[in-house]
Amino acid sequence: MTLAFALYKYFPFGGLQRDFLRIALECQKRGHNILVFTTSWQGDQPDGFDIRFLEVSGNSNHVRMLNFQQQISSTLKNQPKVALVGFNKLPGLDIYYAADTCYLDKAQSKGWLYRLTSRFRYYKAFEEAVFSQQSHTVSLLISALQKPVFQQYYHTPDERIHLLPPGISRDRCRPDNAEAIRMDFRKEFGLTNEDKLILMVGSGFRTKGLDRAIKAVASLPSSLKQKTRFFVIGQDKQKPFASLARQAGIQNQLHFFAGRDDVPRFLLGADLLIHPAYNENTGTVLLEALVAGLPVLTTDVCGYAHYINDANSGTVVQSPFAQEALNQSLSTMLTSKTWQAWQNNAIAFSHQEDLYSMPERATDIIIEQAQQKSDHASFL
Protein backbone atom coordinates (compact mmCIF):
# COMPACT_ATOMS: atom_id res chain seq x y z
CA MET A 1 0.00 0.00 0.00
CA THR A 2 0.88 3.64 -0.35
CA LEU A 3 0.65 5.56 2.92
CA ALA A 4 0.48 9.36 2.75
CA PHE A 5 1.87 11.54 5.56
CA ALA A 6 1.15 15.23 6.08
CA LEU A 7 3.67 17.27 8.09
CA TYR A 8 3.75 21.01 7.60
CA LYS A 9 7.48 21.38 8.27
CA TYR A 10 10.25 18.89 8.91
CA PHE A 11 13.44 19.69 10.82
CA PRO A 12 15.65 17.05 12.45
CA PHE A 13 15.59 18.18 16.09
CA GLY A 14 11.85 18.58 16.70
CA GLY A 15 10.15 15.91 18.81
CA LEU A 16 7.11 15.70 16.52
CA GLN A 17 9.36 15.51 13.48
CA ARG A 18 11.44 12.70 14.98
CA ASP A 19 8.28 10.76 15.81
CA PHE A 20 6.98 11.22 12.26
CA LEU A 21 10.22 9.93 10.74
CA ARG A 22 10.45 6.88 12.99
CA ILE A 23 6.84 5.92 12.26
CA ALA A 24 7.19 6.47 8.52
CA LEU A 25 10.41 4.44 8.43
CA GLU A 26 8.71 1.61 10.33
CA CYS A 27 5.87 1.64 7.79
CA GLN A 28 8.42 1.54 4.98
CA LYS A 29 10.26 -1.31 6.71
CA ARG A 30 7.03 -3.33 6.55
CA GLY A 31 6.91 -2.96 2.78
CA HIS A 32 4.70 0.07 2.22
CA ASN A 33 5.33 3.06 -0.05
CA ILE A 34 5.75 6.39 1.73
CA LEU A 35 4.33 9.60 0.27
CA VAL A 36 5.05 12.77 2.25
CA PHE A 37 3.42 16.18 1.87
CA THR A 38 5.33 19.07 3.45
CA THR A 39 6.33 22.68 2.82
CA SER A 40 9.98 22.33 3.84
CA TRP A 41 12.52 19.69 4.84
CA GLN A 42 15.76 20.37 6.70
CA GLY A 43 18.40 17.67 6.82
CA ASP A 44 18.83 14.40 4.96
CA GLN A 45 15.90 12.87 3.10
CA PRO A 46 15.28 9.13 3.65
CA ASP A 47 15.86 6.80 0.76
CA GLY A 48 12.69 5.73 -0.97
CA PHE A 49 10.38 8.45 0.33
CA ASP A 50 8.29 10.29 -2.26
CA ILE A 51 8.43 13.81 -0.77
CA ARG A 52 6.09 16.40 -2.32
CA PHE A 53 6.93 20.01 -1.50
CA LEU A 54 3.83 22.21 -1.50
CA GLU A 55 4.09 25.96 -1.99
CA VAL A 56 1.45 27.45 0.27
CA SER A 57 -0.05 30.92 0.05
CA GLY A 58 -1.74 33.17 2.58
CA ASN A 59 -0.90 36.07 4.86
CA SER A 60 -1.22 34.13 8.13
CA ASN A 61 -0.22 30.72 9.48
CA HIS A 62 -3.77 29.42 9.69
CA VAL A 63 -4.59 30.44 6.11
CA ARG A 64 -1.38 28.81 4.87
CA MET A 65 -2.25 25.68 6.83
CA LEU A 66 -5.67 25.59 5.15
CA ASN A 67 -4.03 25.99 1.76
CA PHE A 68 -1.67 23.13 2.65
CA GLN A 69 -4.65 20.91 3.46
CA GLN A 70 -6.54 21.87 0.32
CA GLN A 71 -3.60 20.98 -1.91
CA ILE A 72 -3.25 17.59 -0.24
CA SER A 73 -6.96 16.92 -0.61
CA SER A 74 -6.83 17.86 -4.29
CA THR A 75 -3.88 15.54 -4.89
CA LEU A 76 -5.48 12.55 -3.17
CA LYS A 77 -9.07 12.96 -4.40
CA ASN A 78 -8.54 10.43 -7.17
CA GLN A 79 -6.69 7.98 -4.90
CA PRO A 80 -9.45 6.68 -2.59
CA LYS A 81 -7.36 3.75 -1.34
CA VAL A 82 -4.55 5.94 0.03
CA ALA A 83 -4.80 6.57 3.78
CA LEU A 84 -3.66 10.00 5.00
CA VAL A 85 -1.76 10.24 8.30
CA GLY A 86 -1.52 13.77 9.71
CA PHE A 87 0.96 15.18 12.18
CA ASN A 88 -0.90 18.49 12.21
CA LYS A 89 -4.63 18.82 12.83
CA LEU A 90 -6.26 19.02 9.39
CA PRO A 91 -9.60 18.15 7.80
CA GLY A 92 -9.68 14.93 5.80
CA LEU A 93 -7.25 12.86 7.86
CA ASP A 94 -7.72 9.13 8.28
CA ILE A 95 -5.27 8.98 11.19
CA TYR A 96 -4.00 11.84 13.36
CA TYR A 97 -0.87 11.63 15.52
CA ALA A 98 -1.76 13.84 18.48
CA ALA A 99 1.49 15.46 19.50
CA ASP A 100 -0.33 18.70 20.43
CA THR A 101 -2.62 19.39 23.35
CA CYS A 102 -6.27 20.36 22.88
CA TYR A 103 -6.39 23.76 21.16
CA LEU A 104 -9.90 24.60 22.32
CA ASP A 105 -8.91 23.94 25.93
CA LYS A 106 -5.84 26.21 25.67
CA ALA A 107 -7.93 28.93 24.03
CA GLN A 108 -10.16 29.20 27.10
CA SER A 109 -7.40 31.01 28.96
CA LYS A 110 -6.92 33.64 26.22
CA GLY A 111 -10.12 35.62 26.77
CA TRP A 112 -13.22 36.22 24.68
CA LEU A 113 -11.58 38.68 22.27
CA TYR A 114 -9.14 36.01 21.09
CA ARG A 115 -12.06 33.69 20.43
CA LEU A 116 -13.43 36.24 17.96
CA THR A 117 -10.34 36.10 15.75
CA SER A 118 -10.10 34.28 12.44
CA ARG A 119 -7.11 32.39 13.83
CA PHE A 120 -9.30 30.88 16.54
CA ARG A 121 -12.08 29.99 14.10
CA TYR A 122 -9.70 28.24 11.70
CA TYR A 123 -7.81 26.22 14.30
CA LYS A 124 -11.00 25.29 16.12
CA ALA A 125 -12.43 24.03 12.81
CA PHE A 126 -9.25 22.02 12.13
CA GLU A 127 -9.51 20.37 15.54
CA GLU A 128 -13.24 19.72 15.17
CA ALA A 129 -12.54 18.02 11.83
CA VAL A 130 -10.35 15.52 13.68
CA PHE A 131 -12.12 14.96 17.01
CA SER A 132 -15.83 15.72 16.52
CA GLN A 133 -18.42 12.95 16.69
CA GLN A 134 -19.13 13.48 12.97
CA SER A 135 -15.50 12.84 12.01
CA HIS A 136 -14.10 9.44 11.05
CA THR A 137 -10.48 10.27 11.95
CA VAL A 138 -8.72 7.84 14.28
CA SER A 139 -6.38 9.62 16.72
CA LEU A 140 -3.15 8.28 18.17
CA LEU A 141 -2.58 9.90 21.57
CA ILE A 142 0.79 9.93 23.27
CA SER A 143 -0.47 11.45 26.52
CA ALA A 144 -3.15 9.82 28.66
CA LEU A 145 -3.86 13.25 30.17
CA GLN A 146 -5.25 14.49 26.86
CA LYS A 147 -7.94 11.87 26.21
CA PRO A 148 -10.45 13.23 28.74
CA VAL A 149 -9.71 16.79 27.62
CA PHE A 150 -10.51 16.09 23.96
CA GLN A 151 -13.56 14.09 24.93
CA GLN A 152 -14.78 16.88 27.20
CA TYR A 153 -14.95 19.28 24.26
CA TYR A 154 -15.73 16.94 21.35
CA HIS A 155 -17.23 13.76 22.86
CA THR A 156 -14.96 11.66 20.64
CA PRO A 157 -15.91 7.97 20.82
CA ASP A 158 -13.44 5.72 22.64
CA GLU A 159 -13.00 3.50 19.60
CA ARG A 160 -11.50 6.42 17.65
CA ILE A 161 -8.81 7.14 20.24
CA HIS A 162 -5.76 4.90 20.72
CA LEU A 163 -3.23 5.57 23.48
CA LEU A 164 0.34 4.82 22.42
CA PRO A 165 3.23 3.81 24.67
CA PRO A 166 6.23 6.15 24.71
CA GLY A 167 8.73 5.84 21.89
CA ILE A 168 12.13 6.53 23.40
CA SER A 169 14.95 5.67 21.04
CA ARG A 170 17.15 2.87 22.32
CA ASP A 171 20.25 4.97 21.68
CA ARG A 172 19.20 7.08 24.69
CA CYS A 173 19.58 4.10 27.05
CA ARG A 174 22.50 4.17 29.45
CA PRO A 175 25.42 2.28 27.85
CA ASP A 176 27.88 0.03 29.65
CA ASN A 177 30.65 2.64 29.29
CA ALA A 178 28.50 5.48 30.64
CA GLU A 179 31.00 6.50 33.31
CA ALA A 180 33.85 6.79 30.78
CA ILE A 181 31.64 8.91 28.50
CA ARG A 182 30.69 11.09 31.48
CA MET A 183 34.31 11.63 32.47
CA ASP A 184 35.35 12.54 28.92
CA PHE A 185 32.39 14.89 28.55
CA ARG A 186 33.06 16.72 31.79
CA LYS A 187 36.75 17.02 30.97
CA GLU A 188 35.84 18.50 27.55
CA PHE A 189 33.75 21.21 29.18
CA GLY A 190 36.07 21.85 32.10
CA LEU A 191 33.80 20.38 34.76
CA THR A 192 35.30 18.93 37.94
CA ASN A 193 33.71 16.30 40.19
CA GLU A 194 32.61 19.12 42.49
CA ASP A 195 30.84 21.06 39.76
CA LYS A 196 27.12 20.66 39.14
CA LEU A 197 25.76 20.63 35.59
CA ILE A 198 22.07 21.37 35.03
CA LEU A 199 20.76 20.46 31.58
CA MET A 200 17.68 21.64 29.70
CA VAL A 201 16.75 20.23 26.28
CA GLY A 202 13.98 21.28 23.91
CA SER A 203 12.95 23.80 21.30
CA GLY A 204 10.37 26.38 22.36
CA PHE A 205 12.13 27.96 25.33
CA ARG A 206 9.09 29.85 26.58
CA THR A 207 6.78 26.83 26.65
CA LYS A 208 9.48 24.65 28.21
CA GLY A 209 9.86 27.13 31.08
CA LEU A 210 13.39 28.38 30.51
CA ASP A 211 12.53 31.61 32.33
CA ARG A 212 11.49 29.57 35.35
CA ALA A 213 14.71 27.55 35.18
CA ILE A 214 16.88 30.69 34.98
CA LYS A 215 15.17 32.11 38.06
CA ALA A 216 15.68 28.82 39.90
CA VAL A 217 19.41 28.70 39.10
CA ALA A 218 19.75 32.34 40.15
CA SER A 219 18.11 31.52 43.49
CA LEU A 220 20.71 28.92 44.46
CA PRO A 221 22.86 29.66 47.52
CA SER A 222 25.97 31.57 46.49
CA SER A 223 28.43 28.76 47.23
CA LEU A 224 26.36 26.26 45.21
CA LYS A 225 25.67 28.70 42.38
CA GLN A 226 29.39 29.38 41.87
CA LYS A 227 30.06 25.75 41.05
CA THR A 228 26.92 25.26 38.92
CA ARG A 229 26.73 25.39 35.11
CA PHE A 230 23.50 25.50 33.12
CA PHE A 231 23.51 24.10 29.56
CA VAL A 232 20.49 24.68 27.30
CA ILE A 233 20.10 22.76 24.02
CA GLY A 234 17.42 23.78 21.53
CA GLN A 235 16.36 25.86 18.55
CA ASP A 236 14.75 29.13 19.60
CA LYS A 237 15.49 32.81 20.15
CA GLN A 238 18.19 33.07 22.80
CA LYS A 239 18.33 36.85 23.23
CA PRO A 240 15.44 37.42 25.69
CA PHE A 241 16.61 34.58 27.91
CA ALA A 242 20.25 35.65 27.78
CA SER A 243 19.02 39.08 28.88
CA LEU A 244 17.05 37.53 31.74
CA ALA A 245 20.15 35.59 32.80
CA ARG A 246 22.19 38.82 32.88
CA GLN A 247 19.55 40.51 34.99
CA ALA A 248 19.60 37.52 37.35
CA GLY A 249 23.39 37.55 37.51
CA ILE A 250 23.99 34.07 36.04
CA GLN A 251 25.16 35.00 32.55
CA ASN A 252 28.43 33.15 33.21
CA GLN A 253 26.63 29.96 34.24
CA LEU A 254 24.29 29.80 31.22
CA HIS A 255 25.48 28.33 27.92
CA PHE A 256 23.31 27.83 24.83
CA PHE A 257 23.76 25.07 22.26
CA ALA A 258 21.85 24.73 19.00
CA GLY A 259 19.94 21.52 18.31
CA ARG A 260 22.44 18.69 17.98
CA ASP A 261 22.62 14.92 17.52
CA ASP A 262 24.85 14.08 20.51
CA VAL A 263 22.30 14.80 23.23
CA PRO A 264 22.97 11.37 24.88
CA ARG A 265 26.46 12.59 25.83
CA PHE A 266 24.94 15.59 27.59
CA LEU A 267 22.43 13.38 29.40
CA LEU A 268 25.28 11.23 30.71
CA GLY A 269 27.50 14.18 31.59
CA ALA A 270 24.92 16.25 33.47
CA ASP A 271 23.83 16.00 37.10
CA LEU A 272 20.19 16.97 36.64
CA LEU A 273 17.65 17.62 33.88
CA ILE A 274 15.35 20.56 34.53
CA HIS A 275 12.09 20.87 32.57
CA PRO A 276 9.67 23.27 34.32
CA ALA A 277 7.25 23.46 31.39
CA TYR A 278 4.17 25.67 31.29
CA ASN A 279 2.41 23.27 28.94
CA GLU A 280 3.72 19.97 27.60
CA ASN A 281 1.75 17.19 25.96
CA THR A 282 4.35 14.57 26.88
CA GLY A 283 7.89 15.76 27.52
CA THR A 284 9.87 13.07 25.72
CA VAL A 285 13.14 14.42 27.12
CA LEU A 286 11.97 13.40 30.61
CA LEU A 287 12.09 9.77 29.54
CA GLU A 288 15.30 10.24 27.58
CA ALA A 289 16.86 11.45 30.83
CA LEU A 290 15.27 8.60 32.79
CA VAL A 291 16.65 5.84 30.55
CA ALA A 292 20.07 7.52 30.68
CA GLY A 293 19.97 7.49 34.47
CA LEU A 294 19.79 11.27 34.87
CA PRO A 295 17.58 12.58 37.73
CA VAL A 296 14.79 14.93 36.63
CA LEU A 297 13.13 18.05 38.01
CA THR A 298 9.92 18.87 36.16
CA THR A 299 6.31 20.09 36.48
CA ASP A 300 3.19 17.96 36.69
CA VAL A 301 1.63 19.46 33.54
CA CYS A 302 3.94 17.28 31.42
CA GLY A 303 2.18 14.17 30.17
CA TYR A 304 5.19 11.99 30.99
CA ALA A 305 5.86 13.52 34.43
CA HIS A 306 4.11 10.61 36.12
CA TYR A 307 6.92 8.32 34.94
CA ILE A 308 9.37 10.31 37.09
CA ASN A 309 7.16 9.68 40.10
CA ASP A 310 6.59 6.04 39.11
CA ALA A 311 10.33 5.47 38.85
CA ASN A 312 11.17 7.61 41.89
CA SER A 313 13.89 9.23 39.79
CA GLY A 314 13.49 12.90 40.64
CA THR A 315 11.02 15.58 41.68
CA VAL A 316 7.73 16.69 40.11
CA VAL A 317 6.57 20.19 41.09
CA GLN A 318 2.81 20.18 41.56
CA SER A 319 0.23 22.63 40.20
CA PRO A 320 -0.55 25.41 40.78
CA PHE A 321 3.06 26.24 39.96
CA ALA A 322 5.05 28.26 42.50
CA GLN A 323 8.51 29.55 41.61
CA GLU A 324 9.66 29.10 45.20
CA ALA A 325 8.79 25.40 45.05
CA LEU A 326 10.94 24.99 41.94
CA ASN A 327 13.77 26.99 43.52
CA GLN A 328 13.76 24.88 46.67
CA SER A 329 13.52 21.60 44.74
CA LEU A 330 16.50 22.52 42.56
CA SER A 331 18.68 23.40 45.54
CA THR A 332 17.64 20.25 47.38
CA MET A 333 18.25 17.94 44.42
CA LEU A 334 21.70 19.35 43.67
CA THR A 335 22.84 18.74 47.26
CA SER A 336 20.88 15.58 48.07
CA LYS A 337 22.59 12.31 48.99
CA THR A 338 19.67 10.59 47.22
CA TRP A 339 21.19 11.33 43.78
CA GLN A 340 22.66 7.84 43.34
CA ALA A 341 19.39 6.22 44.40
CA TRP A 342 17.49 8.33 41.86
CA GLN A 343 19.90 7.20 39.16
CA ASN A 344 19.65 3.53 40.15
CA ASN A 345 15.86 3.75 40.29
CA ALA A 346 15.73 5.29 36.81
CA ILE A 347 17.95 2.62 35.28
CA ALA A 348 15.96 -0.21 36.90
CA PHE A 349 12.68 1.31 35.72
CA SER A 350 13.98 1.67 32.16
CA HIS A 351 14.62 -2.08 32.07
CA GLN A 352 11.16 -3.00 33.36
CA GLU A 353 8.75 -0.67 31.53
CA ASP A 354 7.79 -0.41 27.85
CA LEU A 355 9.09 3.07 27.08
CA TYR A 356 10.14 2.30 23.52
CA SER A 357 7.50 0.69 21.26
CA MET A 358 5.51 3.74 20.08
CA PRO A 359 6.65 3.57 16.41
CA GLU A 360 5.76 -0.11 16.15
CA ARG A 361 2.38 0.26 17.82
CA ALA A 362 1.53 3.37 15.79
CA THR A 363 2.45 1.50 12.61
CA ASP A 364 0.19 -1.42 13.58
CA ILE A 365 -2.80 0.93 13.87
CA ILE A 366 -1.95 2.92 10.72
CA ILE A 367 -1.68 -0.21 8.60
CA GLU A 368 -4.90 -1.64 10.07
CA GLN A 369 -6.81 1.57 9.31
CA ALA A 370 -5.26 1.90 5.85
CA GLN A 371 -6.22 -1.67 4.98
CA GLN A 372 -9.81 -1.04 6.07
CA LYS A 373 -9.95 2.07 3.88
CA SER A 374 -8.49 0.21 0.91
CA ASP A 375 -10.92 -2.69 1.32
CA HIS A 376 -13.85 -0.28 1.57
CA ALA A 377 -12.75 1.62 -1.56
CA SER A 378 -12.41 -1.66 -3.47
CA PHE A 379 -15.91 -2.72 -2.38
CA LEU A 380 -17.37 0.58 -3.61
XYZ file of C-alpha atoms in Angstrom:
380
model
C 0.000 0.000 0.000
C 0.882 3.635 -0.347
C 0.646 5.565 2.918
C 0.476 9.357 2.754
C 1.873 11.535 5.555
C 1.152 15.227 6.082
C 3.669 17.267 8.094
C 3.747 21.009 7.598
C 7.482 21.381 8.267
C 10.252 18.890 8.910
C 13.438 19.691 10.816
C 15.650 17.054 12.448
C 15.588 18.181 16.086
C 11.846 18.577 16.698
C 10.152 15.906 18.815
C 7.111 15.704 16.525
C 9.357 15.506 13.485
C 11.437 12.696 14.981
C 8.276 10.762 15.806
C 6.981 11.215 12.260
C 10.219 9.935 10.745
C 10.445 6.884 12.989
C 6.838 5.918 12.263
C 7.194 6.467 8.518
C 10.412 4.438 8.434
C 8.715 1.606 10.335
C 5.868 1.639 7.789
C 8.416 1.540 4.978
C 10.260 -1.310 6.706
C 7.034 -3.328 6.551
C 6.909 -2.959 2.785
C 4.699 0.075 2.224
C 5.326 3.055 -0.052
C 5.747 6.386 1.734
C 4.330 9.601 0.267
C 5.046 12.769 2.248
C 3.420 16.180 1.872
C 5.334 19.069 3.450
C 6.334 22.677 2.823
C 9.983 22.330 3.838
C 12.517 19.687 4.840
C 15.760 20.370 6.696
C 18.405 17.667 6.816
C 18.834 14.396 4.958
C 15.901 12.871 3.102
C 15.276 9.133 3.655
C 15.861 6.804 0.758
C 12.693 5.729 -0.974
C 10.378 8.453 0.328
C 8.289 10.295 -2.258
C 8.433 13.809 -0.771
C 6.095 16.397 -2.320
C 6.929 20.011 -1.496
C 3.834 22.206 -1.504
C 4.093 25.955 -1.991
C 1.455 27.449 0.273
C -0.047 30.919 0.048
C -1.741 33.169 2.584
C -0.895 36.073 4.858
C -1.223 34.131 8.134
C -0.221 30.722 9.480
C -3.766 29.415 9.690
C -4.586 30.438 6.113
C -1.383 28.811 4.870
C -2.247 25.681 6.826
C -5.667 25.588 5.154
C -4.027 25.992 1.762
C -1.671 23.131 2.652
C -4.648 20.913 3.463
C -6.540 21.872 0.318
C -3.601 20.982 -1.914
C -3.247 17.589 -0.242
C -6.959 16.924 -0.613
C -6.833 17.858 -4.285
C -3.876 15.539 -4.893
C -5.481 12.551 -3.173
C -9.068 12.963 -4.397
C -8.538 10.434 -7.167
C -6.694 7.977 -4.901
C -9.452 6.678 -2.593
C -7.358 3.753 -1.344
C -4.548 5.940 0.033
C -4.797 6.575 3.778
C -3.657 9.997 5.003
C -1.764 10.242 8.302
C -1.519 13.770 9.706
C 0.964 15.175 12.182
C -0.896 18.494 12.214
C -4.635 18.817 12.829
C -6.265 19.018 9.389
C -9.602 18.146 7.804
C -9.684 14.925 5.799
C -7.254 12.857 7.865
C -7.718 9.134 8.279
C -5.273 8.984 11.190
C -3.997 11.841 13.362
C -0.870 11.629 15.516
C -1.761 13.838 18.482
C 1.487 15.464 19.503
C -0.326 18.697 20.428
C -2.621 19.385 23.348
C -6.271 20.361 22.880
C -6.391 23.760 21.156
C -9.901 24.596 22.318
C -8.906 23.936 25.927
C -5.845 26.211 25.673
C -7.934 28.932 24.032
C -10.164 29.195 27.096
C -7.398 31.011 28.955
C -6.915 33.638 26.216
C -10.117 35.622 26.767
C -13.219 36.219 24.682
C -11.582 38.682 22.272
C -9.143 36.013 21.091
C -12.061 33.692 20.431
C -13.432 36.239 17.959
C -10.337 36.103 15.752
C -10.099 34.278 12.437
C -7.106 32.386 13.834
C -9.299 30.882 16.539
C -12.078 29.991 14.099
C -9.704 28.242 11.699
C -7.811 26.218 14.303
C -11.004 25.286 16.123
C -12.427 24.028 12.809
C -9.247 22.023 12.131
C -9.510 20.373 15.543
C -13.236 19.717 15.167
C -12.539 18.022 11.833
C -10.351 15.519 13.684
C -12.124 14.960 17.014
C -15.829 15.725 16.523
C -18.420 12.949 16.687
C -19.126 13.481 12.971
C -15.501 12.835 12.012
C -14.098 9.443 11.054
C -10.483 10.270 11.949
C -8.716 7.842 14.282
C -6.379 9.625 16.717
C -3.151 8.278 18.167
C -2.579 9.898 21.566
C 0.786 9.930 23.272
C -0.468 11.450 26.520
C -3.153 9.824 28.656
C -3.859 13.252 30.168
C -5.254 14.493 26.860
C -7.942 11.868 26.210
C -10.453 13.225 28.744
C -9.711 16.787 27.619
C -10.510 16.094 23.955
C -13.564 14.094 24.932
C -14.777 16.881 27.204
C -14.953 19.278 24.260
C -15.732 16.942 21.350
C -17.229 13.756 22.856
C -14.962 11.659 20.641
C -15.909 7.971 20.821
C -13.436 5.723 22.639
C -13.001 3.496 19.595
C -11.496 6.420 17.648
C -8.808 7.137 20.243
C -5.763 4.897 20.724
C -3.226 5.572 23.479
C 0.336 4.816 22.420
C 3.226 3.808 24.673
C 6.234 6.148 24.714
C 8.732 5.836 21.889
C 12.126 6.530 23.397
C 14.948 5.665 21.040
C 17.146 2.869 22.324
C 20.248 4.974 21.675
C 19.201 7.079 24.686
C 19.582 4.100 27.051
C 22.500 4.168 29.450
C 25.423 2.277 27.852
C 27.879 0.026 29.652
C 30.647 2.635 29.294
C 28.504 5.480 30.645
C 31.003 6.499 33.312
C 33.847 6.789 30.782
C 31.639 8.913 28.503
C 30.692 11.093 31.479
C 34.307 11.634 32.471
C 35.352 12.542 28.919
C 32.387 14.893 28.550
C 33.062 16.723 31.792
C 36.747 17.016 30.970
C 35.839 18.496 27.553
C 33.749 21.211 29.183
C 36.074 21.855 32.100
C 33.797 20.377 34.764
C 35.298 18.930 37.944
C 33.713 16.302 40.187
C 32.610 19.116 42.489
C 30.838 21.061 39.755
C 27.120 20.661 39.138
C 25.757 20.627 35.586
C 22.069 21.374 35.027
C 20.755 20.464 31.583
C 17.677 21.638 29.700
C 16.755 20.228 26.280
C 13.983 21.279 23.906
C 12.950 23.804 21.301
C 10.369 26.380 22.363
C 12.130 27.955 25.335
C 9.089 29.853 26.578
C 6.782 26.831 26.654
C 9.480 24.650 28.210
C 9.859 27.133 31.078
C 13.389 28.383 30.507
C 12.527 31.609 32.328
C 11.492 29.572 35.353
C 14.709 27.551 35.180
C 16.876 30.685 34.980
C 15.167 32.107 38.065
C 15.676 28.823 39.902
C 19.405 28.700 39.099
C 19.753 32.342 40.147
C 18.113 31.521 43.491
C 20.711 28.918 44.463
C 22.865 29.661 47.518
C 25.973 31.574 46.494
C 28.435 28.763 47.228
C 26.364 26.261 45.206
C 25.669 28.696 42.378
C 29.387 29.382 41.874
C 30.065 25.748 41.049
C 26.924 25.260 38.923
C 26.729 25.387 35.113
C 23.498 25.499 33.120
C 23.512 24.101 29.557
C 20.491 24.683 27.301
C 20.100 22.760 24.021
C 17.422 23.782 21.530
C 16.361 25.861 18.554
C 14.751 29.133 19.603
C 15.486 32.812 20.154
C 18.190 33.072 22.797
C 18.330 36.848 23.232
C 15.435 37.418 25.686
C 16.612 34.578 27.912
C 20.250 35.652 27.781
C 19.018 39.083 28.877
C 17.052 37.526 31.740
C 20.150 35.586 32.804
C 22.192 38.818 32.875
C 19.547 40.506 34.986
C 19.597 37.524 37.354
C 23.395 37.549 37.508
C 23.992 34.072 36.040
C 25.160 34.996 32.550
C 28.427 33.151 33.213
C 26.630 29.964 34.236
C 24.287 29.802 31.217
C 25.482 28.326 27.917
C 23.306 27.831 24.827
C 23.762 25.068 22.258
C 21.845 24.734 18.998
C 19.938 21.516 18.307
C 22.440 18.689 17.981
C 22.619 14.921 17.519
C 24.855 14.077 20.508
C 22.303 14.803 23.235
C 22.967 11.373 24.876
C 26.463 12.595 25.830
C 24.939 15.593 27.590
C 22.428 13.377 29.403
C 25.283 11.226 30.708
C 27.503 14.176 31.587
C 24.925 16.245 33.472
C 23.832 16.005 37.105
C 20.187 16.974 36.637
C 17.650 17.619 33.881
C 15.352 20.565 34.529
C 12.093 20.869 32.574
C 9.669 23.267 34.319
C 7.252 23.465 31.394
C 4.168 25.667 31.290
C 2.412 23.268 28.939
C 3.724 19.965 27.602
C 1.748 17.188 25.963
C 4.352 14.570 26.884
C 7.890 15.765 27.525
C 9.868 13.069 25.721
C 13.135 14.418 27.119
C 11.967 13.400 30.609
C 12.088 9.771 29.541
C 15.302 10.244 27.583
C 16.861 11.446 30.826
C 15.268 8.601 32.786
C 16.650 5.840 30.549
C 20.073 7.518 30.677
C 19.965 7.494 34.474
C 19.785 11.273 34.869
C 17.576 12.578 37.733
C 14.788 14.926 36.625
C 13.132 18.054 38.013
C 9.919 18.865 36.157
C 6.313 20.087 36.479
C 3.186 17.955 36.692
C 1.631 19.463 33.537
C 3.942 17.280 31.421
C 2.184 14.168 30.175
C 5.194 11.992 30.992
C 5.864 13.524 34.433
C 4.112 10.605 36.124
C 6.922 8.317 34.941
C 9.374 10.314 37.087
C 7.158 9.681 40.100
C 6.586 6.041 39.115
C 10.329 5.465 38.847
C 11.174 7.606 41.892
C 13.891 9.227 39.795
C 13.494 12.904 40.644
C 11.019 15.579 41.675
C 7.735 16.687 40.107
C 6.568 20.192 41.090
C 2.813 20.181 41.564
C 0.227 22.626 40.205
C -0.548 25.411 40.777
C 3.055 26.244 39.963
C 5.050 28.258 42.504
C 8.508 29.548 41.609
C 9.658 29.098 45.198
C 8.789 25.404 45.052
C 10.941 24.987 41.936
C 13.775 26.993 43.519
C 13.760 24.876 46.667
C 13.521 21.598 44.737
C 16.495 22.519 42.558
C 18.678 23.398 45.540
C 17.642 20.250 47.381
C 18.245 17.937 44.423
C 21.696 19.353 43.673
C 22.840 18.744 47.256
C 20.885 15.575 48.069
C 22.588 12.306 48.987
C 19.673 10.594 47.215
C 21.191 11.334 43.783
C 22.665 7.840 43.338
C 19.390 6.224 44.403
C 17.490 8.329 41.862
C 19.905 7.198 39.161
C 19.647 3.526 40.150
C 15.858 3.745 40.290
C 15.734 5.287 36.813
C 17.948 2.618 35.285
C 15.965 -0.210 36.899
C 12.677 1.313 35.719
C 13.978 1.675 32.162
C 14.622 -2.085 32.068
C 11.161 -2.998 33.357
C 8.750 -0.674 31.525
C 7.790 -0.408 27.854
C 9.092 3.068 27.077
C 10.143 2.295 23.522
C 7.502 0.693 21.257
C 5.511 3.737 20.084
C 6.650 3.574 16.408
C 5.765 -0.114 16.147
C 2.379 0.257 17.822
C 1.526 3.369 15.785
C 2.450 1.497 12.611
C 0.192 -1.421 13.585
C -2.798 0.932 13.869
C -1.954 2.921 10.725
C -1.680 -0.209 8.596
C -4.895 -1.643 10.068
C -6.814 1.570 9.313
C -5.257 1.899 5.855
C -6.223 -1.671 4.979
C -9.806 -1.038 6.068
C -9.948 2.074 3.884
C -8.488 0.208 0.913
C -10.920 -2.690 1.317
C -13.851 -0.277 1.574
C -12.748 1.619 -1.561
C -12.407 -1.663 -3.467
C -15.912 -2.724 -2.384
C -17.374 0.576 -3.614
